[in-house]
Coordinates of C-alpha atoms and ligand atoms in Angstrom, one line a residue:
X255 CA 97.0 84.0 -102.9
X256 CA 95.6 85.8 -106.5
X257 CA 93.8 88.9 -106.3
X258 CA 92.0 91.2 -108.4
X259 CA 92.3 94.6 -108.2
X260 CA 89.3 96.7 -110.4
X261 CA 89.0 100.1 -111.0
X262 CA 85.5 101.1 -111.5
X263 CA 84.0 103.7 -114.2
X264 CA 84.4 102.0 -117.4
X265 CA 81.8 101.4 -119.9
X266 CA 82.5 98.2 -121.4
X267 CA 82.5 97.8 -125.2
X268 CA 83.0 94.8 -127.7
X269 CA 82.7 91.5 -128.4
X270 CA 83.4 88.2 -125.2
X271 CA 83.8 84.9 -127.0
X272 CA 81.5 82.7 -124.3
X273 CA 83.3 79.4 -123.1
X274 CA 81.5 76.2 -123.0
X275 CA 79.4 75.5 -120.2
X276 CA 81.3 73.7 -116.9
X277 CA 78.1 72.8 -115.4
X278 CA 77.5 70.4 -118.6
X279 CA 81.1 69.2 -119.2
X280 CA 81.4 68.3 -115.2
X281 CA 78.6 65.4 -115.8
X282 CA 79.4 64.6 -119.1
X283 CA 83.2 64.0 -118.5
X284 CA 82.0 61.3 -115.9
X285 CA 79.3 60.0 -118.4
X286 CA 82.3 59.0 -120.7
X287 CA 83.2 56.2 -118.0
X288 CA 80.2 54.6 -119.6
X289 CA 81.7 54.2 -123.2
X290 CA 83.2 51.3 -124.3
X291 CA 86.1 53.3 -125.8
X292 CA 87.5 56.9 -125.4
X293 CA 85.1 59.8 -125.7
X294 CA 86.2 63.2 -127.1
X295 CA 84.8 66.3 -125.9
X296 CA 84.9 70.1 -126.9
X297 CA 84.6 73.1 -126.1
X298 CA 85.8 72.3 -122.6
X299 CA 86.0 75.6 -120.5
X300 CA 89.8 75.9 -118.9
X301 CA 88.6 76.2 -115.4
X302 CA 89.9 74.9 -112.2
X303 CA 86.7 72.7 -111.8
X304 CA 87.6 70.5 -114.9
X305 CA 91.1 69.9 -113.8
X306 CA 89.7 68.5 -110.2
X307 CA 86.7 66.4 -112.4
X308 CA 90.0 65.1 -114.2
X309 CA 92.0 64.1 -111.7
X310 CA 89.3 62.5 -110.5
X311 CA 88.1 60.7 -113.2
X312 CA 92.1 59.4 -113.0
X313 CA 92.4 58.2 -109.9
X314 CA 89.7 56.1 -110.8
X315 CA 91.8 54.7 -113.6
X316 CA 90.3 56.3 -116.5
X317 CA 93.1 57.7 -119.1
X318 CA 92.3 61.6 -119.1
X319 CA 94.7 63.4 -121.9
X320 CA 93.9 66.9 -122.9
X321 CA 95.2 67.1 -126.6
X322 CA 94.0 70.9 -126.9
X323 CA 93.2 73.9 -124.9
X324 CA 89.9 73.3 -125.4
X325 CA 89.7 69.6 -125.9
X326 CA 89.6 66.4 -123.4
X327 CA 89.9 62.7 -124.3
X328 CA 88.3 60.0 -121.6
X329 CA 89.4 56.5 -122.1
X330 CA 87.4 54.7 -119.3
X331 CA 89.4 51.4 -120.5
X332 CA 91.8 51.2 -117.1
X333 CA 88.3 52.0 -115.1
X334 CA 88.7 49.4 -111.8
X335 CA 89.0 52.2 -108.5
X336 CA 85.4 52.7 -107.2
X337 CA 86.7 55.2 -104.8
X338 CA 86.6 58.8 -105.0
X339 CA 88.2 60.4 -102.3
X340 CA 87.7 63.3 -99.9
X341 CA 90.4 65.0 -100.7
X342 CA 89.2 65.5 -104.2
X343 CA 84.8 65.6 -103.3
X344 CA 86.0 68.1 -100.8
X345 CA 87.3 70.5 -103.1
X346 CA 84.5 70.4 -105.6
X347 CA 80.9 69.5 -104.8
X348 CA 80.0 67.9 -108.0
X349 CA 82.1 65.5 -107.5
X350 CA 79.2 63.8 -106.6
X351 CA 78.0 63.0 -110.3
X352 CA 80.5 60.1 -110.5
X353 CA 78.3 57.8 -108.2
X354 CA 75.8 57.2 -110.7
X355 CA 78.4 57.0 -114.1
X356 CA 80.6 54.7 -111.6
X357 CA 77.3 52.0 -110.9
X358 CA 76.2 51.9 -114.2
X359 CA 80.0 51.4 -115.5
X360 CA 81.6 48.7 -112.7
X361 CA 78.5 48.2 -110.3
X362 CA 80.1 49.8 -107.3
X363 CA 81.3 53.2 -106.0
X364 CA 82.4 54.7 -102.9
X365 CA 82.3 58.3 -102.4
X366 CA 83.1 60.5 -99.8
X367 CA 79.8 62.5 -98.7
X368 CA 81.1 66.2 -99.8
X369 CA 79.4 67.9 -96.9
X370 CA 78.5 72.0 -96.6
X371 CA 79.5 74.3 -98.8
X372 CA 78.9 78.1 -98.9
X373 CA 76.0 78.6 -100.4
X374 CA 74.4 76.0 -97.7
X375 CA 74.2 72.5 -96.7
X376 CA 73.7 70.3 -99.9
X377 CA 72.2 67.3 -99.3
X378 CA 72.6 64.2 -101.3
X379 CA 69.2 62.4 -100.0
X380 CA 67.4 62.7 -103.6
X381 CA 70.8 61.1 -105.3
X382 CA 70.3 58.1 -102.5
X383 CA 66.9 57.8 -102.5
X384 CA 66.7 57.5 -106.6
X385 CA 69.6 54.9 -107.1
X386 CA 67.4 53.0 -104.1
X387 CA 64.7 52.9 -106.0
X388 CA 66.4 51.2 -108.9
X389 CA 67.9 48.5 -106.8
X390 CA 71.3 49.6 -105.4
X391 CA 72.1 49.2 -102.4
X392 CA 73.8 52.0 -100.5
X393 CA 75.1 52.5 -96.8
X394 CA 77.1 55.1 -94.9
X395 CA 80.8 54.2 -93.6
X396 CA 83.3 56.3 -92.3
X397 CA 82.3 59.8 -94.2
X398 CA 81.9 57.4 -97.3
X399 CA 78.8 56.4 -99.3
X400 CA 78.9 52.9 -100.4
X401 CA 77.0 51.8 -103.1
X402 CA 76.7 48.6 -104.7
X403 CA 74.5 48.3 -108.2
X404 CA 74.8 44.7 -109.5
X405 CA 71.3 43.9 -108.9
X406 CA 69.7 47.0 -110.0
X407 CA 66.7 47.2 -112.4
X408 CA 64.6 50.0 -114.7
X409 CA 62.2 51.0 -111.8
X410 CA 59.8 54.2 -111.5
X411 CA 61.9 57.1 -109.4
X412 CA 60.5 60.2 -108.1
X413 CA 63.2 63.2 -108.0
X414 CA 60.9 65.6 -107.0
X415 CA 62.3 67.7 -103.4
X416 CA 61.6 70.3 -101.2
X417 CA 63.0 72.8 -103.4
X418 CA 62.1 71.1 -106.7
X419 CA 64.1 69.4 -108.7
X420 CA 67.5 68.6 -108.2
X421 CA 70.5 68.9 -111.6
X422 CA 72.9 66.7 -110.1
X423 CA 70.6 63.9 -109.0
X424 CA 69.0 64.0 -112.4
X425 CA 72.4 63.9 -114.0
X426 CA 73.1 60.3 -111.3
X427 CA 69.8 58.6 -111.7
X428 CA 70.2 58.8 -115.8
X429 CA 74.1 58.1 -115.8
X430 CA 73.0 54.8 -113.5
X431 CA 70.1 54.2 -115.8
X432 CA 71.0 53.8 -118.9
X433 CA 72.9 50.4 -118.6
X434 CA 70.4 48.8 -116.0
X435 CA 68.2 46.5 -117.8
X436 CA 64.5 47.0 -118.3
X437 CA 62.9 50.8 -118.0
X438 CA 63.3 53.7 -116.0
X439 CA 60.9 56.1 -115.7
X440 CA 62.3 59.5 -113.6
X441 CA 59.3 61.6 -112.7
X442 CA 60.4 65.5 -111.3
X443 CA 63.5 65.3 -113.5
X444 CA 65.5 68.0 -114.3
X445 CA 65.2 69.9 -117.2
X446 CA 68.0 72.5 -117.5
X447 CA 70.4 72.9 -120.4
X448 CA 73.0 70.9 -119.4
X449 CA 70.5 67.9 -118.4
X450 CA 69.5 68.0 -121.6
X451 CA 73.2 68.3 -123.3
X452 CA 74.2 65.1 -120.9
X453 CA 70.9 63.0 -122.2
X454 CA 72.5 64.1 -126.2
X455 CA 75.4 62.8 -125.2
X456 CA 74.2 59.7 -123.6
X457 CA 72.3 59.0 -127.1
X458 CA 75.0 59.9 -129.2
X459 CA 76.7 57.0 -127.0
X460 CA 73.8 54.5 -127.8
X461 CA 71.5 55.0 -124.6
X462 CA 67.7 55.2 -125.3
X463 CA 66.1 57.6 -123.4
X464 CA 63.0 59.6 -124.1
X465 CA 61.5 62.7 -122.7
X466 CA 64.8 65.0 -123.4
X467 CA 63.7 68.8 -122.3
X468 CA 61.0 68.0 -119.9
X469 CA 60.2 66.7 -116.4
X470 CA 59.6 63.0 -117.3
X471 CA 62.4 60.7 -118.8
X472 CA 62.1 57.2 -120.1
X473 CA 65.4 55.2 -120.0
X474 CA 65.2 51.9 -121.7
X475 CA 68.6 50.0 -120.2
X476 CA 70.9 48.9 -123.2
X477 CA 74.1 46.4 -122.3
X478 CA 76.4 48.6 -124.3
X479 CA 77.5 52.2 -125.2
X480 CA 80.1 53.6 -127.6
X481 CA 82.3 56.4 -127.0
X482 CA 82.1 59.5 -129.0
X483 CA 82.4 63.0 -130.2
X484 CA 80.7 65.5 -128.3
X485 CA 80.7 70.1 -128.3
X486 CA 79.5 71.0 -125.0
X487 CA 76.5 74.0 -125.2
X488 CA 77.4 77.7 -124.2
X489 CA 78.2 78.7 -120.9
X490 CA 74.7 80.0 -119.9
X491 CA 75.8 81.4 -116.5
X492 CA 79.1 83.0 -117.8
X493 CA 76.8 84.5 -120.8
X494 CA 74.5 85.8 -117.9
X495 CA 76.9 87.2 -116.2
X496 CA 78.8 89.6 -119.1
X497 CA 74.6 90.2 -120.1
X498 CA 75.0 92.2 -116.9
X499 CA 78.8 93.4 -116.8
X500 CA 77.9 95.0 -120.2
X501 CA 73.9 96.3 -118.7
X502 CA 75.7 97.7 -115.2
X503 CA 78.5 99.6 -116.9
X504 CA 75.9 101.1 -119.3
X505 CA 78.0 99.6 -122.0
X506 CA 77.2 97.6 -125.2
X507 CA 78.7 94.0 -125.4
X508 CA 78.5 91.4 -128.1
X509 CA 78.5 87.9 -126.5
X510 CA 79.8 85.4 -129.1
X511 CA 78.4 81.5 -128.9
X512 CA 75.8 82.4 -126.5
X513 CA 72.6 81.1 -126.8
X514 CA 69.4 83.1 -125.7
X515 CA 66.9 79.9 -126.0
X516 CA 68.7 78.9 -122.5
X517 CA 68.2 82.2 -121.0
X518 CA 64.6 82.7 -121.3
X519 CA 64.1 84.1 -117.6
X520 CA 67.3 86.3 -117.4
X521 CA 66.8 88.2 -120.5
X522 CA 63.0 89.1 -119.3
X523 CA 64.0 90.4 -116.7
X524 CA 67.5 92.5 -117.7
X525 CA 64.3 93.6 -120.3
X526 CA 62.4 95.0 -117.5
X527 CA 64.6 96.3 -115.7
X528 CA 65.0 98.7 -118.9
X529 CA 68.2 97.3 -120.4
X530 CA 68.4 96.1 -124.4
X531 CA 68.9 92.6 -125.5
X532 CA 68.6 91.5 -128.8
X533 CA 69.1 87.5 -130.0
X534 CA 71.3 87.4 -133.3
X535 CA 72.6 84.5 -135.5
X536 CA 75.6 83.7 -133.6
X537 CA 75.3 85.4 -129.8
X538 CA 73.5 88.0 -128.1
X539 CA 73.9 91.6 -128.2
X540 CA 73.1 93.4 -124.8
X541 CA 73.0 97.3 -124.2
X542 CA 72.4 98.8 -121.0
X543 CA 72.5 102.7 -121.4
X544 CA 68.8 103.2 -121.2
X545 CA 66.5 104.4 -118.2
X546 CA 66.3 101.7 -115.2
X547 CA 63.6 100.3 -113.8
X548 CA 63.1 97.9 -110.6
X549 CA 62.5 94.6 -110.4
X550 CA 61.3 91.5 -108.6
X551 CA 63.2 88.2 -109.0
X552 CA 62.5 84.9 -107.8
X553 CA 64.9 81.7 -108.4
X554 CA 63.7 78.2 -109.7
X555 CA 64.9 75.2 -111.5
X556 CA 64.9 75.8 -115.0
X557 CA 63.3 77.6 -117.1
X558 CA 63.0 80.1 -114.0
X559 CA 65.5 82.8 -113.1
X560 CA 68.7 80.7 -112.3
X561 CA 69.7 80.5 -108.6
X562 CA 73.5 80.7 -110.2
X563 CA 72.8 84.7 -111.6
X564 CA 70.8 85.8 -108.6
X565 CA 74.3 86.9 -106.8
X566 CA 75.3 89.2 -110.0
X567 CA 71.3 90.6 -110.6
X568 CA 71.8 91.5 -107.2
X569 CA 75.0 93.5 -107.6
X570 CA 73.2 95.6 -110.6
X571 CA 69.6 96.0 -108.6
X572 CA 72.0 97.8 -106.0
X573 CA 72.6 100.7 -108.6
X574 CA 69.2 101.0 -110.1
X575 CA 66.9 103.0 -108.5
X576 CA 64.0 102.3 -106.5
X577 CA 63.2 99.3 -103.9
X578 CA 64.2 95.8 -106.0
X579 CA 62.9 92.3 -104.4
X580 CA 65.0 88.9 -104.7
X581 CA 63.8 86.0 -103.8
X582 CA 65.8 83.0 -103.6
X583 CA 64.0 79.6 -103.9
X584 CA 66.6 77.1 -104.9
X585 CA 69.5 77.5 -102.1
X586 CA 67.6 79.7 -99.6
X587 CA 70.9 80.8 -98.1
X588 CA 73.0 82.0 -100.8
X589 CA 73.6 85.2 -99.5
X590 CA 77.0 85.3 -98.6
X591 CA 77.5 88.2 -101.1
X592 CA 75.5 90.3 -98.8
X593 CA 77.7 91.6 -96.4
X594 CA 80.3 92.2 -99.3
X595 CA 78.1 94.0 -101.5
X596 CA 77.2 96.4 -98.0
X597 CA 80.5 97.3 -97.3
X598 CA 80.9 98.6 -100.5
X599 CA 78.1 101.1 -100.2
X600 CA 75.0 99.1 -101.2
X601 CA 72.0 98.7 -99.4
X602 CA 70.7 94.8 -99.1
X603 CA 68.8 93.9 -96.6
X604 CA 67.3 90.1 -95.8
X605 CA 64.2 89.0 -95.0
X606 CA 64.6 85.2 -94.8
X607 CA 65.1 84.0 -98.0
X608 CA 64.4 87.3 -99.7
X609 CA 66.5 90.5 -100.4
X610 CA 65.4 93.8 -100.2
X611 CA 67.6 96.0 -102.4
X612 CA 67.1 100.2 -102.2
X613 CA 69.3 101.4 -105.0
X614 CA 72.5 103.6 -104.4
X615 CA 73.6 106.6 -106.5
X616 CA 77.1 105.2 -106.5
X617 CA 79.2 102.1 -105.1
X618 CA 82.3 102.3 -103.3
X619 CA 85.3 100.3 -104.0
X620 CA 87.0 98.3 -101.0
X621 CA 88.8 95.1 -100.1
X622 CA 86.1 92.5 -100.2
X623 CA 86.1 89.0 -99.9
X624 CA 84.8 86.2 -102.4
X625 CA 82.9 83.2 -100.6
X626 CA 81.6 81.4 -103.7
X627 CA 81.9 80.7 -107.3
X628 CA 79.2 83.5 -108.2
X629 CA 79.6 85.8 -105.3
X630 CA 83.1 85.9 -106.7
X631 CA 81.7 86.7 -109.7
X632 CA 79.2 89.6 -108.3
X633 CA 82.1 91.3 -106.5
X634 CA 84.0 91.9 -109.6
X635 CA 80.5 93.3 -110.7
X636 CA 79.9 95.8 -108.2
X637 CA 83.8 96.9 -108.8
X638 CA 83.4 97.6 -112.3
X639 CA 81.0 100.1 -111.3
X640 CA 82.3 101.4 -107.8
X641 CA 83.9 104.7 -107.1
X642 CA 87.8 104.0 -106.6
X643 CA 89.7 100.9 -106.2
X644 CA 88.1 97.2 -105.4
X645 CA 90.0 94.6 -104.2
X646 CA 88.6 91.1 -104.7
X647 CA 90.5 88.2 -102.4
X648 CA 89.9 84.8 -102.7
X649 CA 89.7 84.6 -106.3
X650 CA 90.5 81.1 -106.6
X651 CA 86.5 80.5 -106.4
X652 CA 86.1 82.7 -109.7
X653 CA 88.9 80.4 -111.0
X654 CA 87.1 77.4 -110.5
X655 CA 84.1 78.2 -113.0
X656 CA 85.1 81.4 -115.2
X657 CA 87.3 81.0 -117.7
X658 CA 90.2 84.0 -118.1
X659 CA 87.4 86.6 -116.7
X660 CA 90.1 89.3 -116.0
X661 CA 91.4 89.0 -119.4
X662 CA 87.8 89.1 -121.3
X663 CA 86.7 91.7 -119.2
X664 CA 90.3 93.9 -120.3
X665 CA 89.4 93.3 -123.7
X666 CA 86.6 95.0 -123.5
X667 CA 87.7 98.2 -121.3
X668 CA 87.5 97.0 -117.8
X669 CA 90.7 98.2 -115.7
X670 CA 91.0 94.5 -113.9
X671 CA 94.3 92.9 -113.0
X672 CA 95.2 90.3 -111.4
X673 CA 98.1 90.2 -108.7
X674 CA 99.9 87.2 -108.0
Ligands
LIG905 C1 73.7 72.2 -109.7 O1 74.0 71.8 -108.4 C2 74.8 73.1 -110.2 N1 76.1 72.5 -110.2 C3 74.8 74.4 -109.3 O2 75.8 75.3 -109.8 C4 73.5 75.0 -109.3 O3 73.4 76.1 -108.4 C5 72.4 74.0 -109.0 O4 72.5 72.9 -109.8 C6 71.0 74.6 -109.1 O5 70.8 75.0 -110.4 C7 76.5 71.7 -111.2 O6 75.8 71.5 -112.2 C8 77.8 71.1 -111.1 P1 70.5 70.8 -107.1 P2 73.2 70.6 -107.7 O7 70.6 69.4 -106.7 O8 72.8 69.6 -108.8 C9 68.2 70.5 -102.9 C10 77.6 76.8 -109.7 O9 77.7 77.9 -109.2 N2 68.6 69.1 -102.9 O10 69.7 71.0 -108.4 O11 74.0 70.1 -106.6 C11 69.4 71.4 -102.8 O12 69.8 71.6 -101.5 C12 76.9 75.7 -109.0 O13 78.0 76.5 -110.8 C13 68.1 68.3 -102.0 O14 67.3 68.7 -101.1 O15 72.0 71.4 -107.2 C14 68.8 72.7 -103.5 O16 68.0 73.4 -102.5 C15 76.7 75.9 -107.5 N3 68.5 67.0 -102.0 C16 67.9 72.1 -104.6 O17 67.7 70.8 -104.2 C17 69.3 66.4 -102.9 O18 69.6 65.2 -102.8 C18 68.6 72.1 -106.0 O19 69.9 71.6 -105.9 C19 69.9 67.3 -103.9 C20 69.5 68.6 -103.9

């Protein structure tokens, strides 16, 4: 298995090209089932996620062909499999989002229930409960969800949960939609970045839907939908992520492509917590060699503080001074970076769903484990910074959702490797 092996100390400096965001191509690869020909879309992140939506999206007999590095072409025209099986939900969660594409394109699905994951149990209630309301019906056999959608019709769904609103069953309920006849109206929708990129390309493809960017959509069912041409948005939580690699090493990075419109929350609070971000034509420039400050944090659905950047915030509220406060709201166990983060010196303690962080002079580098996608992502954090050598294991997680993060971290100073 891959490691990484960091040496901390460096100040980073330069320029990280941003990739495209996997959390929009992951819905909008399975939207292109929809079109009546191929779709072609860009700026596609080379991350392991992609590669399991893709094989996916084959086995249900879509053609998937990847004509650039950067660059996928779905031909839904071979779509008859309505299965997608464990094997494949079970590696990646968001899987999931090819229940609603699947109804709206051939009427049917059945998906394996994906089950737990590390950042905590992940229901799929609000996904159920919203393609109910529009007429499918859906039972549970053998691990499987089976749905069928020939008689479904616009109809009023509420996505609204415990913990607000939910990306993925937004992402469903709007795939499914946009074929049914009549109108759908999808009250406590989404609204994040990548919602919103899914609903342009869902126009682009000839779908009506109204309401883009805010909490109520209007979906008025059309019989047909083209393929098309489509540039996935910036990778907001990548962008995020190098905002703080460049504010923790007290460096100065230039992060090409991103955009700060989707980034609101994060910015506000890297400003507060005394480091310097300024929005330019073409990316973001972020400095982090002036006086800290602590902060409190709380995660929420967009436009709040991203539950997907709380693990790396963490990571730098460990070496600023002072007594720092996260709350998370959206996955009220994602903590698993905890323990980690402790044995490497820092000082986290939990309080039910909330972190107490009492800044450290210094990390300490060690062997530490990754358990998720961003706790990956805030171990490599905390090593660019610790005293001495950290070794990250598990770094197929990081793998799944960063693109070449040892090599655009090199580029810019860090001492990373990777050993194979
Ligand atoms: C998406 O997951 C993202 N994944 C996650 O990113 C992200 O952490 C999450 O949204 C929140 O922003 C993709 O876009 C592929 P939710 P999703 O449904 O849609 C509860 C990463 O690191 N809920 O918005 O699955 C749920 O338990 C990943 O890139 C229900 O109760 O998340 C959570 O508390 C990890 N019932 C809250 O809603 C449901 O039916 C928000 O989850 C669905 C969700």
């Amino acid at each position: 298995m891959d490691k990484i092996v960091i040496r901390g100390g460096r100040k980073l400096r330069g320029t990280v090209r941003i990739s495209g965001s996997k959390n929009a191509a992951l819905p909008i690869m399975a939207a292109a089932l929809l079109g009546d020909g191929p779709s072609r879309i860009r700026n596609v992140p080379r991350v392991a996620d992609i590669r399991t939506m893709s094989d996916i999206l084959s086995s249900l007999g879509a053609r998937v062909d990847f004509p650039k590095p950067h660059e996928v072409v779905i031909d839904p025209a071979g779509l008859s499999n309505p299965t997608a099986p464990y094997e494949l939900v079970s590696k990646m969660r968001a899987s999931i989002c090819v229940l609603g594409p699947l109804l709206g394109a051939i009427g049917k699905a059945r998906i394996s229930l994906p089950g737990g994951c590390a950042i905590g149990s992940r229901p799929i209630d609000l996904h159920l409960k919203g393609l109910n309301q529009l007429g499918a019906s859906m039972r549970l056999s053998h691990g499987f969800v089976i749905a069928n959608g020939k008689r479904m019709r616009g109809a009023d769904v509420f996505l609204g949960g415990r913990f607000g609103s939910s990306v993925l069953a937004t992402a469903n309920i709007l795939m499914a939609a946009v074929k049914t006849p009549g109108v759908t109206r999808i009250e406590g929708a989404a609204c994040e970045p990548e919602i919103v990129d899914l609903a342009r390309f869902l126009q682009a493809m000839g779908a009506r839907i109204g309401g883009v960017e805010s909490h109520s959509l209007r979906v008025e069912g059309v019989r047909r939908l083209k393929g098309v041409d489509h540039t996935l948005i910036p990778d907001r939580i990548e962008t995020g992520t190098y905002m703080i690699a460049a504010a923790i090493t007290r460096g100065e990075l230039f992060l090409k492509g991103a955009r700060a419109d989707h980034l609101r929350a994060v910015i506000e609070k890297l400003q507060e917590a005394g480091v310097w971000v300024e929005a330019r034509a073409g990316g973001i420039r972020v400095n982090g060699a002036g006086a800290r400050r602590v902060v409190e944090i709380t995660t929420h659905p967009y436009p709040g503080f991203p539950t997907d950047i709380q693990a790396q915030m963490m990571t730098f509220m460990t070496v600023s001074p002072g007594i720092s406060v996260i709350t998370e709201k959206v996955f009220t166990e994602r903590f698993m970076h905890v323990p980690e983060l402790n044995r490497m010196a820092a000082r986290i303690s939990l309080e039910g769903s909330s972190a107490i962080i009492r800044g450290v002079r210094a990390l300490s580098g060690a062997p530490v484990m990754a358990s998720d996608l961003r706790a990956s992502a805030a171990l490599i954090l905390a090593g660019l910074v610790a005293r001495g050598e950290t070794t990250v294991d598990r770094i197929y997680h990081i793998d799944r959702g960063y693109e070449d993060i040892e090599g655009k971290l090199k580029r810019v100073g860090a001492a990373i490797e990777r050993i194979r």
